Amino acid sequence: MSKNFRVLASVALAASLAATSACSSTRDESSSSTGGSTSNLIGIAMPTRSLERWNNDGAHLDGLLKKAGYTTSLQYADNKVDQQITQLENMINQNPKVLVVASIDGTALGPVLDKAAKANVKVIAYDRLINGSPNVDYYATFDNYLVGKLQGQFIEEKLGLKDGKGPFNLEPFAGSSDDNNAKFFFNGAWDVLKPYVESGKLVIPSGKKIAGEEDWKTVSITGWKSETAQAEMDNRINSFYTGGKKVNVVLSPNDSLALGIAQSLESKGYKPGADYPIITGQDADLANVKNIIADKQAMTVWKDTRTLGDQVAKMVDAIVKGGTVETNDTKTYNNGVKVVPAYLLPPVVVVKDEIKAKLVDSGFYTADKLGL
Ligand code: BGC
């Protein structure tokens, strides 16, 4: 979508949402609920401010809903499950119409969502599915399996695995095991890469064996932390890459891990343009796009979080007004109690020479910000 078109689309979306919604407060605070009337309140629970994407996600959705005349309560929970539960309880006490929840632990919200259901509050799971609860009405996300598949296919193509090239030394990583997305990302990538591990074209010197359903958890990084990924990569290099053995490729599920992995590799003397491995990523975080420009990361899977916010704002509006809520997937996301109707958006691979066309021309970043 061109920048102009996007801007117009956003304005049109806000205008169409605003046209029929009753406007309540317009106090401009984003970290607490705004205004006296709660009749039009939408609660937005985000996991953490420590990752760039969630700041963008929260601000964009909050802005859209406010422009459309809704009152909002936008809360960040510092990646602490109990804090997120308390925030949701406080929101429910204010009688909101809808809760939009990007969960920290997708299995921990059952009891608080029971309270939401009793108070007749609808729930949209934002980006991450909430498991084990019947009280999740909708789910909006990017196609998480496809994110991983794109990472796997990128590695396959870059290394020439289809042409029989190899063997290459691979180090796999996965996301936080309490995040339902992490399994989808890993499975998408592993479905592409596993045959090459089995045929010996991809070798895992650290000996991480990922054969069965839940084995991906052996390479998962709790809380998606850069520092933990860095320490894990340090350990693997120290223990298994002796005698001149080199890491050729790292499957990293997202940018926060990729950042830590890159730091580890640099500290161990790997040099871009010489022996630096392929590293994958996801989110197009600013630091990582800069790393791609500097040849310290090979790709990122970009999820234009503005489109997710747009979609969720439309869902909220349809719920409040009793309209039809648009979904495009009613099969994939079984949360253990029910299949949650979902809207899946398409993720997009970005490599170095596409940064301008995809990230700058769409208005996601200014050239200035990227130092281009
Ligand atoms: C999101 C990713 C993000 C990760 C860490 C996942 O649930 O889908 O975009 O990188 O959480 O915050």
Short mmCIF file of C-alpha atoms and ligand atoms in Angstrom, two decimals:
data_model
loop_
_atom_site.label_atom_id
_atom_site.label_comp_id
_atom_site.label_asym_id
_atom_site.label_seq_id
_atom_site.Cartn_x
_atom_site.Cartn_y
_atom_site.Cartn_z
CA MET A 1 0.00 0.00 0.00
CA SER A 2 1.46 3.42 -0.88
CA LYS A 3 2.02 5.92 1.91
CA ASN A 4 -0.61 8.30 0.61
CA PHE A 5 -3.10 5.54 0.24
CA ARG A 6 -2.35 4.33 3.75
CA VAL A 7 -2.81 7.78 5.23
CA LEU A 8 -6.08 8.20 3.36
CA ALA A 9 -7.21 4.74 4.41
CA SER A 10 -6.46 5.51 8.06
CA VAL A 11 -8.29 8.83 7.91
CA ALA A 12 -11.24 7.16 6.18
CA LEU A 13 -11.25 4.37 8.76
CA ALA A 14 -11.24 6.82 11.67
CA ALA A 15 -13.95 8.91 10.00
CA SER A 16 -16.14 5.92 9.31
CA LEU A 17 -15.71 4.66 12.86
CA ALA A 18 -16.42 8.13 14.22
CA ALA A 19 -19.51 8.70 12.11
CA THR A 20 -21.71 6.51 14.22
CA SER A 21 -19.95 6.13 17.54
CA ALA A 22 -21.01 8.28 20.44
CA CYS A 23 -18.08 10.41 21.49
CA SER A 24 -17.18 10.45 25.17
CA SER A 25 -14.07 11.89 26.75
CA THR A 26 -11.12 13.23 24.79
CA ARG A 27 -8.63 13.63 27.63
CA ASP A 28 -5.26 12.86 26.16
CA GLU A 29 -3.67 10.32 28.46
CA SER A 30 -2.63 6.94 27.25
CA SER A 31 -1.57 5.12 30.37
CA SER A 32 -4.75 5.40 32.34
CA SER A 33 -8.40 5.47 31.55
CA THR A 34 -9.68 8.73 30.21
CA GLY A 35 -12.81 10.65 30.99
CA GLY A 36 -15.65 10.30 33.41
CA SER A 37 -18.13 8.33 31.35
CA THR A 38 -17.30 4.68 30.94
CA SER A 39 -20.15 3.89 28.60
CA ASN A 40 -17.93 3.84 25.58
CA LEU A 41 -14.77 2.50 27.16
CA ILE A 42 -12.43 0.17 25.32
CA GLY A 43 -9.64 -1.45 27.38
CA ILE A 44 -6.33 -2.13 25.66
CA ALA A 45 -3.89 -4.39 27.52
CA MET A 46 -0.38 -4.56 26.07
CA PRO A 47 2.44 -6.77 27.40
CA THR A 48 5.44 -4.47 27.73
CA ARG A 49 6.93 -1.14 26.77
CA SER A 50 10.38 -2.70 26.52
CA LEU A 51 9.84 -3.86 22.94
CA GLU A 52 9.41 -1.28 20.24
CA ARG A 53 6.58 -3.02 18.47
CA TRP A 54 4.18 -2.99 21.43
CA ASN A 55 4.64 0.76 21.90
CA ASN A 56 3.71 1.26 18.26
CA ASP A 57 0.83 -1.20 18.45
CA GLY A 58 -0.65 0.44 21.54
CA ALA A 59 -0.27 4.02 20.35
CA HIS A 60 -1.74 3.29 16.92
CA LEU A 61 -4.82 1.42 18.16
CA ASP A 62 -5.40 3.89 20.99
CA GLY A 63 -5.18 6.80 18.54
CA LEU A 64 -7.61 5.21 16.09
CA LEU A 65 -10.18 4.45 18.76
CA LYS A 66 -9.92 7.91 20.30
CA LYS A 67 -10.31 9.53 16.89
CA ALA A 68 -13.40 7.43 16.41
CA GLY A 69 -14.85 8.82 19.64
CA TYR A 70 -14.18 5.97 22.02
CA THR A 71 -12.81 6.38 25.51
CA THR A 72 -9.76 4.19 26.03
CA SER A 73 -7.69 2.70 28.78
CA LEU A 74 -4.29 1.68 27.44
CA GLN A 75 -2.13 -0.29 29.89
CA TYR A 76 1.30 -1.88 29.69
CA ALA A 77 2.20 -4.65 32.15
CA ASP A 78 6.00 -4.78 32.15
CA ASN A 79 5.83 -8.42 30.98
CA LYS A 80 4.38 -9.33 34.41
CA VAL A 81 1.40 -11.66 34.29
CA ASP A 82 -0.04 -10.61 37.65
CA GLN A 83 0.20 -6.96 36.70
CA GLN A 84 -1.70 -7.63 33.47
CA ILE A 85 -4.41 -9.51 35.38
CA THR A 86 -4.80 -6.60 37.84
CA GLN A 87 -5.00 -4.15 34.96
CA LEU A 88 -7.72 -6.23 33.30
CA GLU A 89 -9.65 -6.47 36.57
CA ASN A 90 -9.51 -2.69 36.96
CA MET A 91 -10.70 -2.22 33.41
CA ILE A 92 -13.59 -4.65 33.92
CA ASN A 93 -14.61 -2.69 37.03
CA GLN A 94 -15.00 0.35 34.78
CA ASN A 95 -17.56 -1.46 32.68
CA PRO A 96 -15.89 -1.40 29.24
CA LYS A 97 -17.56 -2.51 26.04
CA VAL A 98 -14.58 -4.45 24.71
CA LEU A 99 -11.19 -5.58 25.99
CA VAL A 100 -8.34 -5.88 23.50
CA VAL A 101 -5.66 -8.08 25.04
CA ALA A 102 -2.12 -8.83 23.90
CA SER A 103 -1.40 -11.40 26.57
CA ILE A 104 1.88 -12.09 28.32
CA ASP A 105 1.06 -15.66 29.28
CA GLY A 106 -1.68 -16.94 27.02
CA THR A 107 -2.74 -19.57 29.55
CA ALA A 108 -3.10 -17.34 32.62
CA LEU A 109 -6.14 -15.22 31.85
CA GLY A 110 -9.01 -17.72 32.21
CA PRO A 111 -10.34 -16.48 35.59
CA VAL A 112 -10.17 -12.78 34.71
CA LEU A 113 -11.90 -13.44 31.39
CA ASP A 114 -14.66 -15.26 33.30
CA LYS A 115 -15.24 -11.96 35.10
CA ALA A 116 -15.29 -10.14 31.77
CA ALA A 117 -17.88 -12.53 30.39
CA LYS A 118 -20.08 -12.14 33.49
CA ALA A 119 -19.95 -8.37 32.98
CA ASN A 120 -20.86 -8.87 29.32
CA VAL A 121 -17.54 -7.52 28.08
CA LYS A 122 -16.37 -8.86 24.71
CA VAL A 123 -12.74 -9.87 24.31
CA ILE A 124 -10.45 -9.63 21.30
CA ALA A 125 -7.11 -11.43 21.58
CA TYR A 126 -4.59 -9.11 19.97
CA ASP A 127 -1.66 -10.71 18.12
CA ARG A 128 -1.37 -13.55 20.69
CA LEU A 129 -4.07 -16.12 21.29
CA ILE A 130 -5.47 -16.54 24.82
CA ASN A 131 -5.71 -20.24 25.64
CA GLY A 132 -7.97 -22.36 27.81
CA SER A 133 -10.86 -19.90 28.00
CA PRO A 134 -14.26 -19.94 26.28
CA ASN A 135 -14.42 -16.18 26.75
CA VAL A 136 -12.25 -15.12 23.86
CA ASP A 137 -14.59 -13.79 21.20
CA TYR A 138 -12.19 -12.94 18.38
CA TYR A 139 -8.53 -13.09 17.50
CA ALA A 140 -6.66 -10.70 15.23
CA THR A 141 -3.09 -11.45 14.25
CA PHE A 142 -0.65 -12.00 11.42
CA ASP A 143 -0.37 -15.45 9.92
CA ASN A 144 2.05 -16.76 12.54
CA TYR A 145 2.82 -20.07 10.83
CA LEU A 146 3.64 -18.16 7.66
CA VAL A 147 6.07 -15.91 9.57
CA GLY A 148 8.13 -19.00 10.47
CA LYS A 149 7.74 -20.54 7.03
CA LEU A 150 9.11 -17.36 5.43
CA GLN A 151 12.13 -17.52 7.74
CA GLY A 152 12.71 -21.19 6.88
CA GLN A 153 12.31 -20.59 3.14
CA PHE A 154 14.71 -17.66 3.32
CA ILE A 155 17.37 -19.90 4.88
CA GLU A 156 16.64 -22.65 2.35
CA GLU A 157 17.10 -20.29 -0.55
CA LYS A 158 20.07 -18.33 0.78
CA LEU A 159 22.05 -21.48 1.46
CA GLY A 160 21.02 -23.22 -1.78
CA LEU A 161 19.69 -26.19 0.20
CA LYS A 162 17.30 -27.18 -2.59
CA ASP A 163 20.29 -27.45 -4.92
CA GLY A 164 21.94 -29.89 -2.55
CA LYS A 165 24.42 -27.46 -1.00
CA GLY A 166 25.72 -28.09 2.53
CA PRO A 167 26.41 -29.14 5.15
CA PHE A 168 25.96 -25.91 7.11
CA ASN A 169 26.08 -25.32 10.86
CA LEU A 170 22.68 -24.16 12.13
CA GLU A 171 21.74 -22.87 15.57
CA PRO A 172 17.96 -22.80 16.14
CA PHE A 173 16.18 -20.54 18.61
CA ALA A 174 12.49 -20.22 19.50
CA GLY A 175 10.39 -17.58 21.25
CA SER A 176 8.95 -17.53 24.75
CA SER A 177 7.18 -20.79 25.54
CA ASP A 178 4.27 -19.02 27.30
CA ASP A 179 3.44 -17.19 24.05
CA ASN A 180 1.13 -19.20 21.83
CA ASN A 181 2.72 -17.63 18.74
CA ALA A 182 6.15 -19.07 19.46
CA LYS A 183 5.08 -22.60 18.53
CA PHE A 184 3.57 -21.41 15.24
CA PHE A 185 6.71 -19.47 14.31
CA PHE A 186 8.92 -22.45 15.08
CA ASN A 187 6.73 -25.01 13.33
CA GLY A 188 6.51 -22.86 10.19
CA ALA A 189 10.30 -22.67 9.98
CA TRP A 190 10.94 -26.24 11.04
CA ASP A 191 8.59 -27.73 8.46
CA VAL A 192 10.93 -26.22 5.85
CA LEU A 193 14.25 -26.94 7.61
CA LYS A 194 13.69 -30.33 9.25
CA PRO A 195 14.22 -32.40 6.07
CA TYR A 196 17.65 -30.81 5.65
CA VAL A 197 18.52 -31.57 9.28
CA GLU A 198 17.47 -35.17 8.66
CA SER A 199 19.52 -35.41 5.46
CA GLY A 200 22.58 -33.92 7.17
CA LYS A 201 22.71 -30.75 5.03
CA LEU A 202 21.97 -28.75 8.16
CA VAL A 203 23.99 -29.80 11.18
CA ILE A 204 23.30 -28.52 14.71
CA PRO A 205 26.67 -28.54 16.50
CA SER A 206 25.10 -27.61 19.86
CA GLY A 207 23.23 -30.89 19.63
CA LYS A 208 19.77 -29.38 20.13
CA LYS A 209 17.42 -32.15 19.03
CA ILE A 210 14.04 -31.02 17.81
CA ALA A 211 12.17 -34.11 16.75
CA GLY A 212 8.81 -34.22 18.54
CA GLU A 213 5.90 -31.84 18.99
CA GLU A 214 7.09 -29.97 22.10
CA ASP A 215 10.85 -30.18 21.51
CA TRP A 216 10.99 -26.59 20.26
CA LYS A 217 10.71 -25.56 23.90
CA THR A 218 14.28 -26.79 24.44
CA VAL A 219 15.48 -23.82 22.35
CA SER A 220 12.97 -21.26 23.58
CA ILE A 221 14.01 -17.95 25.12
CA THR A 222 11.80 -16.96 28.05
CA GLY A 223 10.24 -13.50 27.77
CA TRP A 224 11.77 -12.99 24.29
CA LYS A 225 14.76 -11.34 25.98
CA SER A 226 17.76 -10.13 23.94
CA GLU A 227 20.13 -10.66 26.90
CA THR A 228 19.03 -14.27 27.35
CA ALA A 229 19.46 -14.98 23.64
CA GLN A 230 22.90 -13.38 23.77
CA ALA A 231 23.95 -15.49 26.77
CA GLU A 232 22.61 -18.66 25.13
CA MET A 233 24.50 -17.93 21.90
CA ASP A 234 27.66 -17.21 23.93
CA ASN A 235 27.30 -20.59 25.65
CA ARG A 236 26.77 -22.46 22.44
CA ILE A 237 29.77 -20.82 20.77
CA ASN A 238 32.03 -21.39 23.79
CA SER A 239 31.03 -25.02 24.17
CA PHE A 240 30.56 -26.26 20.63
CA TYR A 241 32.44 -24.00 18.22
CA THR A 242 36.01 -24.81 19.06
CA GLY A 243 38.84 -25.61 16.69
CA GLY A 244 37.78 -23.14 14.01
CA LYS A 245 34.21 -24.42 13.64
CA LYS A 246 31.88 -21.60 12.50
CA VAL A 247 28.20 -20.83 12.87
CA ASN A 248 26.75 -20.51 9.34
CA VAL A 249 23.11 -19.78 10.08
CA VAL A 250 20.92 -18.87 13.06
CA LEU A 251 17.16 -19.36 13.02
CA SER A 252 15.96 -16.49 15.18
CA PRO A 253 12.18 -16.14 15.50
CA ASN A 254 12.16 -12.39 16.05
CA ASP A 255 14.19 -9.22 16.19
CA SER A 256 14.68 -8.99 19.95
CA LEU A 257 16.41 -12.39 19.91
CA ALA A 258 18.29 -11.53 16.71
CA LEU A 259 19.74 -8.46 18.40
CA GLY A 260 21.21 -10.48 21.28
CA ILE A 261 22.46 -13.19 18.92
CA ALA A 262 24.19 -10.57 16.73
CA GLN A 263 25.84 -9.05 19.79
CA SER A 264 27.14 -12.45 20.83
CA LEU A 265 28.51 -13.20 17.36
CA GLU A 266 30.22 -9.83 17.16
CA SER A 267 31.78 -10.27 20.57
CA LYS A 268 33.13 -13.62 19.41
CA GLY A 269 34.79 -11.95 16.43
CA TYR A 270 32.40 -12.76 13.56
CA LYS A 271 32.69 -10.06 10.87
CA PRO A 272 30.01 -8.94 8.38
CA GLY A 273 31.16 -9.54 4.84
CA ALA A 274 33.57 -12.24 6.03
CA ASP A 275 32.42 -15.12 8.26
CA TYR A 276 29.18 -13.60 9.58
CA PRO A 277 26.24 -16.07 9.61
CA ILE A 278 22.75 -15.62 8.22
CA ILE A 279 20.41 -14.44 11.00
CA THR A 280 16.64 -14.26 10.55
CA GLY A 281 14.24 -11.98 12.42
CA GLN A 282 10.73 -10.60 12.71
CA ASP A 283 9.12 -7.20 13.42
CA ALA A 284 11.36 -4.76 11.52
CA ASP A 285 12.39 -3.10 14.79
CA LEU A 286 14.50 -0.01 14.25
CA ALA A 287 17.75 -1.44 15.68
CA ASN A 288 17.35 -4.52 13.53
CA VAL A 289 16.66 -2.64 10.31
CA LYS A 290 19.87 -0.76 11.06
CA ASN A 291 21.59 -4.12 11.56
CA ILE A 292 20.27 -5.28 8.19
CA ILE A 293 21.72 -2.16 6.60
CA ALA A 294 25.04 -2.99 8.33
CA ASP A 295 24.91 -6.65 7.15
CA LYS A 296 24.52 -7.92 10.72
CA GLN A 297 21.11 -9.48 10.09
CA ALA A 298 19.98 -11.01 6.80
CA MET A 299 16.23 -10.40 6.90
CA THR A 300 13.25 -9.55 9.02
CA VAL A 301 9.62 -10.58 8.63
CA TRP A 302 7.75 -7.32 8.72
CA LYS A 303 4.30 -7.19 10.20
CA ASP A 304 2.82 -3.79 9.50
CA THR A 305 1.27 -3.37 12.92
CA ARG A 306 -0.72 -0.38 11.65
CA THR A 307 -2.85 -2.79 9.60
CA LEU A 308 -3.43 -4.94 12.69
CA GLY A 309 -4.59 -1.87 14.62
CA ASP A 310 -6.86 -0.88 11.72
CA GLN A 311 -8.43 -4.32 11.69
CA VAL A 312 -8.93 -4.45 15.45
CA ALA A 313 -10.47 -0.96 15.48
CA LYS A 314 -12.97 -2.18 12.88
CA MET A 315 -13.71 -5.28 14.97
CA VAL A 316 -14.27 -3.18 18.10
CA ASP A 317 -16.63 -0.91 16.22
CA ALA A 318 -18.61 -3.80 14.76
CA ILE A 319 -18.93 -5.41 18.20
CA VAL A 320 -20.09 -2.19 19.85
CA LYS A 321 -22.60 -1.46 17.11
CA GLY A 322 -23.80 -5.03 16.76
CA GLY A 323 -22.50 -5.36 13.21
CA THR A 324 -20.79 -8.32 11.57
CA VAL A 325 -17.24 -8.79 12.76
CA GLU A 326 -14.99 -9.64 9.83
CA THR A 327 -12.90 -12.81 10.18
CA ASN A 328 -11.01 -14.85 7.57
CA ASP A 329 -9.95 -17.95 9.49
CA THR A 330 -12.25 -20.19 11.49
CA LYS A 331 -10.05 -23.30 11.62
CA THR A 332 -6.52 -22.65 12.79
CA TYR A 333 -6.68 -21.19 16.26
CA ASN A 334 -8.05 -23.73 18.69
CA ASN A 335 -7.39 -22.42 22.18
CA GLY A 336 -8.07 -25.74 23.85
CA VAL A 337 -11.71 -24.90 24.53
CA LYS A 338 -12.91 -23.58 21.19
CA VAL A 339 -11.72 -22.48 17.78
CA VAL A 340 -11.46 -18.71 18.02
CA PRO A 341 -12.61 -16.91 14.85
CA ALA A 342 -9.61 -14.99 13.60
CA TYR A 343 -8.54 -12.35 11.17
CA LEU A 344 -5.07 -13.12 9.79
CA LEU A 345 -2.95 -10.49 8.08
CA PRO A 346 -0.07 -11.27 5.72
CA PRO A 347 3.55 -10.90 6.93
CA VAL A 348 6.19 -9.64 4.48
CA VAL A 349 9.91 -10.49 4.14
CA VAL A 350 12.24 -7.49 4.06
CA VAL A 351 15.91 -7.76 2.99
CA LYS A 352 18.49 -5.01 2.68
CA ASP A 353 17.69 -3.80 -0.82
CA GLU A 354 13.93 -3.69 -0.10
CA ILE A 355 14.12 -1.43 2.96
CA LYS A 356 13.38 1.75 1.07
CA ALA A 357 10.56 0.32 -1.08
CA LYS A 358 8.84 -1.53 1.75
CA LEU A 359 9.58 0.29 5.00
CA VAL A 360 10.24 3.87 3.93
CA ASP A 361 7.82 4.30 1.04
CA SER A 362 4.99 2.86 3.18
CA GLY A 363 5.72 5.45 5.87
CA PHE A 364 6.67 2.85 8.49
CA TYR A 365 10.03 4.60 8.92
CA THR A 366 11.44 7.83 7.57
CA ALA A 367 14.69 7.52 5.63
CA ASP A 368 16.17 9.89 8.19
CA LYS A 369 15.39 7.59 11.08
CA LEU A 370 17.18 4.74 9.34
CA GLY A 371 20.12 6.96 8.45
CA LEU A 372 19.48 6.43 4.71
C1 BGC B 1 4.80 -11.27 18.46
C2 BGC B 1 6.10 -10.87 17.82
C3 BGC B 1 7.05 -10.32 18.87
C4 BGC B 1 7.13 -11.25 20.09
C5 BGC B 1 7.91 -10.63 21.21
C6 BGC B 1 5.06 -12.23 19.60
O1 BGC B 1 3.88 -12.65 20.17
O2 BGC B 1 3.93 -11.84 17.51
O3 BGC B 1 5.86 -9.89 16.84
O4 BGC B 1 8.33 -10.20 18.33
O5 BGC B 1 5.86 -11.57 20.56
O6 BGC B 1 7.29 -9.52 21.73
#
